[in-house]
Coordinates of C-alpha atoms in Angstrom, one line a residue:
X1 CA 29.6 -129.8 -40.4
X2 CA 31.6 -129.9 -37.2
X3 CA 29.2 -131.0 -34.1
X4 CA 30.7 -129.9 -30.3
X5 CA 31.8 -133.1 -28.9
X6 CA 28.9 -133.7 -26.4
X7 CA 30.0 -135.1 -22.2
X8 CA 30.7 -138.5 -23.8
X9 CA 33.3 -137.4 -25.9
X10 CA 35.1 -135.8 -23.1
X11 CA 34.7 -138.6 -20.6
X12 CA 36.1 -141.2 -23.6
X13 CA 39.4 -138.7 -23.9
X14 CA 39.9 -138.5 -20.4
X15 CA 38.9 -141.9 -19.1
X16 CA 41.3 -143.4 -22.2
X17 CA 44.3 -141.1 -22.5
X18 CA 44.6 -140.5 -18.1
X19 CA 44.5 -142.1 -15.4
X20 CA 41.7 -139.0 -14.0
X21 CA 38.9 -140.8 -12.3
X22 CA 36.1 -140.4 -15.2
X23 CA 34.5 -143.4 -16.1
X24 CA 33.8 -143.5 -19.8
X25 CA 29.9 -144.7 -20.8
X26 CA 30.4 -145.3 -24.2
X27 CA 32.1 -146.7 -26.2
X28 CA 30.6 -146.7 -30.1
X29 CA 32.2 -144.7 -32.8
X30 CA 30.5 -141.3 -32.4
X31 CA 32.4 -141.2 -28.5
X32 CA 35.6 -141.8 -30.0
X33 CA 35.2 -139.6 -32.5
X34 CA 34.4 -137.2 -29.3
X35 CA 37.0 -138.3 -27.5
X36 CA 39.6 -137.8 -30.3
X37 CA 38.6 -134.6 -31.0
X38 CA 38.8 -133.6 -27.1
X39 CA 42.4 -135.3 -26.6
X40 CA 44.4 -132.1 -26.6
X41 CA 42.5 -130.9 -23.4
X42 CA 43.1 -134.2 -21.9
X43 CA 46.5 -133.4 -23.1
X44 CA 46.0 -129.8 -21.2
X45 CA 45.0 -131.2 -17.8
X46 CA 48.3 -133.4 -17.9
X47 CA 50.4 -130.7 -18.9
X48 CA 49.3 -128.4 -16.6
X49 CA 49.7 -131.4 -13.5
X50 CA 53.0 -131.4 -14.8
X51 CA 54.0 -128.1 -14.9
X52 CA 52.6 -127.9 -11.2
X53 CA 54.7 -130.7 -10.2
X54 CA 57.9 -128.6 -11.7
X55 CA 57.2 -125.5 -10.5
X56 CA 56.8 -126.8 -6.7
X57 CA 60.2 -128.5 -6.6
X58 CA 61.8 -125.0 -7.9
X59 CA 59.8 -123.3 -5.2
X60 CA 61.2 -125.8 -2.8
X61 CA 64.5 -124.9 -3.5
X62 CA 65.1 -127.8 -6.1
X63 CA 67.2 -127.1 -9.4
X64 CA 66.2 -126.9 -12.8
X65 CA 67.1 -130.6 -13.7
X66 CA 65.2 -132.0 -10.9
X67 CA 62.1 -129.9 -11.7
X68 CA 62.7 -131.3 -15.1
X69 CA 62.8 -135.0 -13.8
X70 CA 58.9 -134.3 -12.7
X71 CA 58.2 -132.4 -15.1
X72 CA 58.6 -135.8 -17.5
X73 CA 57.5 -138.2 -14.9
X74 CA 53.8 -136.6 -14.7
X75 CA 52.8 -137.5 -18.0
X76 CA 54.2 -141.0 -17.4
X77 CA 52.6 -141.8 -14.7
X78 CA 48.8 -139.8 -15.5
X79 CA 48.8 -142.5 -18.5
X80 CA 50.3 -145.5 -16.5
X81 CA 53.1 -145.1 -19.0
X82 CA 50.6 -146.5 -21.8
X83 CA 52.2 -144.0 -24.7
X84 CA 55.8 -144.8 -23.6
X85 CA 55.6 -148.4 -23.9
X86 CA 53.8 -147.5 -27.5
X87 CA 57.0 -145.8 -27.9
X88 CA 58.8 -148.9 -27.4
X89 CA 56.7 -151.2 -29.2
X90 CA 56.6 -149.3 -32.1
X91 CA 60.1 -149.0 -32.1
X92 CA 60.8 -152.9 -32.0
X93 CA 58.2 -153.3 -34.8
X94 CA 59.7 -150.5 -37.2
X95 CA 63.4 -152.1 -36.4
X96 CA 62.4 -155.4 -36.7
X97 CA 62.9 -155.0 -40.2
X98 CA 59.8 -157.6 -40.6
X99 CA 56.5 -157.8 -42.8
X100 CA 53.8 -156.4 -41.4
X101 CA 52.3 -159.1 -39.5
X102 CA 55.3 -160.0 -38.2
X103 CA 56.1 -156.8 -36.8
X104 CA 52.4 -156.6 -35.6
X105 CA 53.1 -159.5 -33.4
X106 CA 56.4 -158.4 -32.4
X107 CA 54.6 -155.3 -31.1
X108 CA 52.4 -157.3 -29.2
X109 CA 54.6 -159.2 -27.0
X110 CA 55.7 -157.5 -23.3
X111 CA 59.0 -157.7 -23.7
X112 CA 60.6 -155.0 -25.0
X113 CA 63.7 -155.3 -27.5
X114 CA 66.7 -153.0 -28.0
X115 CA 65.2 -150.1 -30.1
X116 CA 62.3 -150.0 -27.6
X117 CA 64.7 -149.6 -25.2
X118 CA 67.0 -147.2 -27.6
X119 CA 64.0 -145.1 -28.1
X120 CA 63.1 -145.0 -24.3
X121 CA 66.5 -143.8 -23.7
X122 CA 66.7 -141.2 -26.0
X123 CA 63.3 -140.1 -25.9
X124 CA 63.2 -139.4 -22.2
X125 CA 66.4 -137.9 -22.0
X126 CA 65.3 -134.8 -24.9
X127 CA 62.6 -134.3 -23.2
X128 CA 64.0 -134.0 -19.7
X129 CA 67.0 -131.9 -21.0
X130 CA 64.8 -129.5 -23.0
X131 CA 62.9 -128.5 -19.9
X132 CA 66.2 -128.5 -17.7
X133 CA 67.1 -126.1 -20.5
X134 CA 64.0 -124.0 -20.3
X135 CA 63.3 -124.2 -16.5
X136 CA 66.9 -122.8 -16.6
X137 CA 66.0 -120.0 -18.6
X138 CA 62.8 -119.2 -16.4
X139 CA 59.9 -120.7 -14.4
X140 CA 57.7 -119.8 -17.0
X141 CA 59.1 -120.7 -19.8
X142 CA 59.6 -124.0 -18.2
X143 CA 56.1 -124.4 -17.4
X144 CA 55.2 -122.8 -21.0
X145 CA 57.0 -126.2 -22.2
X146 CA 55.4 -128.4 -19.9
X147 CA 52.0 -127.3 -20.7
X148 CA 52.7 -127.0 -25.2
X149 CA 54.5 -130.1 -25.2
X150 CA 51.7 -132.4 -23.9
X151 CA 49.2 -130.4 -25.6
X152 CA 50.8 -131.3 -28.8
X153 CA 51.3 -134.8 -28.1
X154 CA 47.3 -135.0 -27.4
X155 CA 46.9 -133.4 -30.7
X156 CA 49.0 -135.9 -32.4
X157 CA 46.7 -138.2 -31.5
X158 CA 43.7 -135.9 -32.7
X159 CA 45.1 -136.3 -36.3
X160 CA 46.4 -139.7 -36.4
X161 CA 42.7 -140.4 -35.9
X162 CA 41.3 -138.5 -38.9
X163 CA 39.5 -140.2 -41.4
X164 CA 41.4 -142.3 -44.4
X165 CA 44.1 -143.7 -41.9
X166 CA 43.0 -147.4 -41.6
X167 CA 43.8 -149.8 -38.4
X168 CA 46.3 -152.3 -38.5
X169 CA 44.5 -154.7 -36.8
X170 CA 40.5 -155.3 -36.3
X171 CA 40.6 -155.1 -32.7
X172 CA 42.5 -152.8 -29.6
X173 CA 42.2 -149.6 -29.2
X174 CA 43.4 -148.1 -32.3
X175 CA 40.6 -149.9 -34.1
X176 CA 38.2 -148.2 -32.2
X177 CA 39.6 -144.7 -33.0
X178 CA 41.1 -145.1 -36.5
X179 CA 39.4 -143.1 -38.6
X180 CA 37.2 -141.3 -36.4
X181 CA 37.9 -137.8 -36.9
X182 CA 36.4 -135.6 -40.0
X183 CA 39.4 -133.8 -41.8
X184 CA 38.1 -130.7 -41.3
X185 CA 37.6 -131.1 -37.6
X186 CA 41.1 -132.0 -37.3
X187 CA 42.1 -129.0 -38.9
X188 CA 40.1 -126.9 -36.9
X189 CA 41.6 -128.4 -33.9
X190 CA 44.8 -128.4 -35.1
X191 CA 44.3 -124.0 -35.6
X192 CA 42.7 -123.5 -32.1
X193 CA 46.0 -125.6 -30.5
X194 CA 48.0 -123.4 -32.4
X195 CA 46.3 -120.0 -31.4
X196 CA 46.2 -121.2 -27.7
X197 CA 49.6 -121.8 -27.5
X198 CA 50.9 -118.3 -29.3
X199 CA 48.4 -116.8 -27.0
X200 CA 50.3 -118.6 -23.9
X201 CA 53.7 -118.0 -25.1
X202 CA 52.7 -114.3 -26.3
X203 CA 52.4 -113.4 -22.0
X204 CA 56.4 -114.2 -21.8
X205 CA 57.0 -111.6 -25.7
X206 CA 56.0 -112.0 -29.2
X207 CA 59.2 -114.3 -29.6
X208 CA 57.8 -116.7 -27.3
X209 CA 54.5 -116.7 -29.0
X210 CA 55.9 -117.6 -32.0
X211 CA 57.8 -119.9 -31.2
X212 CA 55.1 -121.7 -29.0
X213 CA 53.0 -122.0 -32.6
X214 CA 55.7 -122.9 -34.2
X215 CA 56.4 -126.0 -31.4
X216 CA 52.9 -127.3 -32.1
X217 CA 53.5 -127.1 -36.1
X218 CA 56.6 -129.0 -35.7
X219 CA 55.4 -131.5 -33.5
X220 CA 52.4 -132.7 -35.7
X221 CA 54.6 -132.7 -38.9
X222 CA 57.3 -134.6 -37.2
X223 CA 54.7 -137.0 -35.9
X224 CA 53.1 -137.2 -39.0
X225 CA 55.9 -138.8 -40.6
X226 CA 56.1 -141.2 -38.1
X227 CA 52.2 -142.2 -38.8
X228 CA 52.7 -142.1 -42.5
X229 CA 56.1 -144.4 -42.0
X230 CA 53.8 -146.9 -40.2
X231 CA 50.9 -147.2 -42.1
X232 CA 53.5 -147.9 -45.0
X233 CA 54.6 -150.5 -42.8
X234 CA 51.8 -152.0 -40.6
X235 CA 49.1 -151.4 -43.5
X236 CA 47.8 -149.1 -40.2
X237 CA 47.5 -148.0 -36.9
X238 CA 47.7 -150.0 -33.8
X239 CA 47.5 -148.3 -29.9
X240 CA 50.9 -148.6 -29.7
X241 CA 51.6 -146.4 -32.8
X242 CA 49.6 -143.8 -31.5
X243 CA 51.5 -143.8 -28.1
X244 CA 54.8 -143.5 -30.6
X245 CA 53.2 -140.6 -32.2
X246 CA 51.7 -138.5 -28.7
X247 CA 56.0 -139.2 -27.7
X248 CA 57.4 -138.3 -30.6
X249 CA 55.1 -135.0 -31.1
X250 CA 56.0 -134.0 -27.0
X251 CA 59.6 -134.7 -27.8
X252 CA 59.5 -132.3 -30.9
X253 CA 57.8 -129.9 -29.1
X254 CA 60.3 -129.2 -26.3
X255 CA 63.5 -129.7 -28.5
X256 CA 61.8 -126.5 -30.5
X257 CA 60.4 -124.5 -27.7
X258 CA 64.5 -124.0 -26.3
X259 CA 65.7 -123.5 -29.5
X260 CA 67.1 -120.5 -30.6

């Protein structure tokens, strides 16, 4: 049966996955598991900063891709850039084309190689061109995107910490969340992420609404076969993998929300 995350498990989401001043107490498994299962409203509180952020520059008289620009920058900075250089790192271990441990410690160095770099590159610029693209369209679908996308990245993480999916490594971060989350409490996070977003989009039409749900289902499968591809790889999960998986799930997320 699914307990309500007590204080603990909010203060480990927000005092891991931001940079908000919350100082996190503990640090066993039954926070984490807390914490993980609270990341989408960490995810929330940085979308909604970043929305903010985009919507003052267009009230300012800025353009769309400049409101954009922000837009990205605020998730960036409110997690000192901690799931972009996961990105990275994940990206030189996967193209490394190397066993596991090598690939581990690949990951593990700070320099980052030429598909970390790829990746950045690519990455950043889909996600500040999809919210050009919907800022374009309207303020509020702009800030719709802002707000889904790093929702859905925060749930990402949610599920790549469910139970069964080991850790790569003994020690980090992604050891002390691997596994955390109950399957069912996943899910039922997964559902309420889902609702809440067709109930955003739903103010702006019933298109919008589905296509807000349909964002978040897109971005955790797309993510999911990221986590699945390195667990095959890695033998599990490492911090940086689940930074790949919070920037691949935003990405997804905004590509969909200005299609169509």
């Amino acid at each position: 049966m699914l307990r309500t995350p007590s204080p603990d498990g909010l203060r480990f989401a927000f005092g891991t996955l931001t940079v908000f001043p919350v100082k996190v107490t503990r640090w066993d498994r039954e926070a984490a598991r807390g914490g993980m299962l609270c990341a989408p409203l960490a995810g929330l509180a940085v979308g909604v900063t970043a929305a903010a952020a985009g919507l003052l520059l267009l009230l300012l008289g800025a353009g769309g891709l400049l409101a954009a620009v922000a837009t990205a920058a605020v998730p960036a900075l409110l997690t000192r850039g901690l799931h972009l250089d996961g990105l990275a790192d994940t990206a030189d271990g996967l193209g490394s084309g190397k066993p596991a441990d090598d690939a581990l410690r690949i990951m593990k160095q700070s320099d980052i190689g030429p598909f970390g770099v790829l990746a950045l590159v690519f990455v950043l610029f889909a996600q500040v061109a999809a919210l050009a693209q919907a800022y374009d369209d309207s303020w509020a679908r702009g800030a719709l995107a802002a707000v889904v996308s790093a929702t859905a990245a925060r749930l990402a993480l949610t599920l790549a910490a469910r139970g069964g999916v080991p850790a790569a490594r003994p020690e980090g971060l992604g050891a002390a969340v691997a596994g955390v989350v109950p399957t069912g409490g996943a899910t039922a996070v997964t559902a309420v992420v889902m609702a809440s977003a067709a109930g955003a989009g739903a103010f702006l039409g019933p298109y919008d609404a589905v296509r807000a749900a349909l964002a978040v289902l897109c971005a955790v499968a797309v993510a999911e076969l990221l986590l699945r591809h390195c667990v095959r790889r890695f033998g599990g999960v490492t911090g940086d993998v689940f930074g790949g998986v919070a920037e691949t799930a935003a990405t997804t997320a905004l590509v969909v929300l200005v299609l169509g």
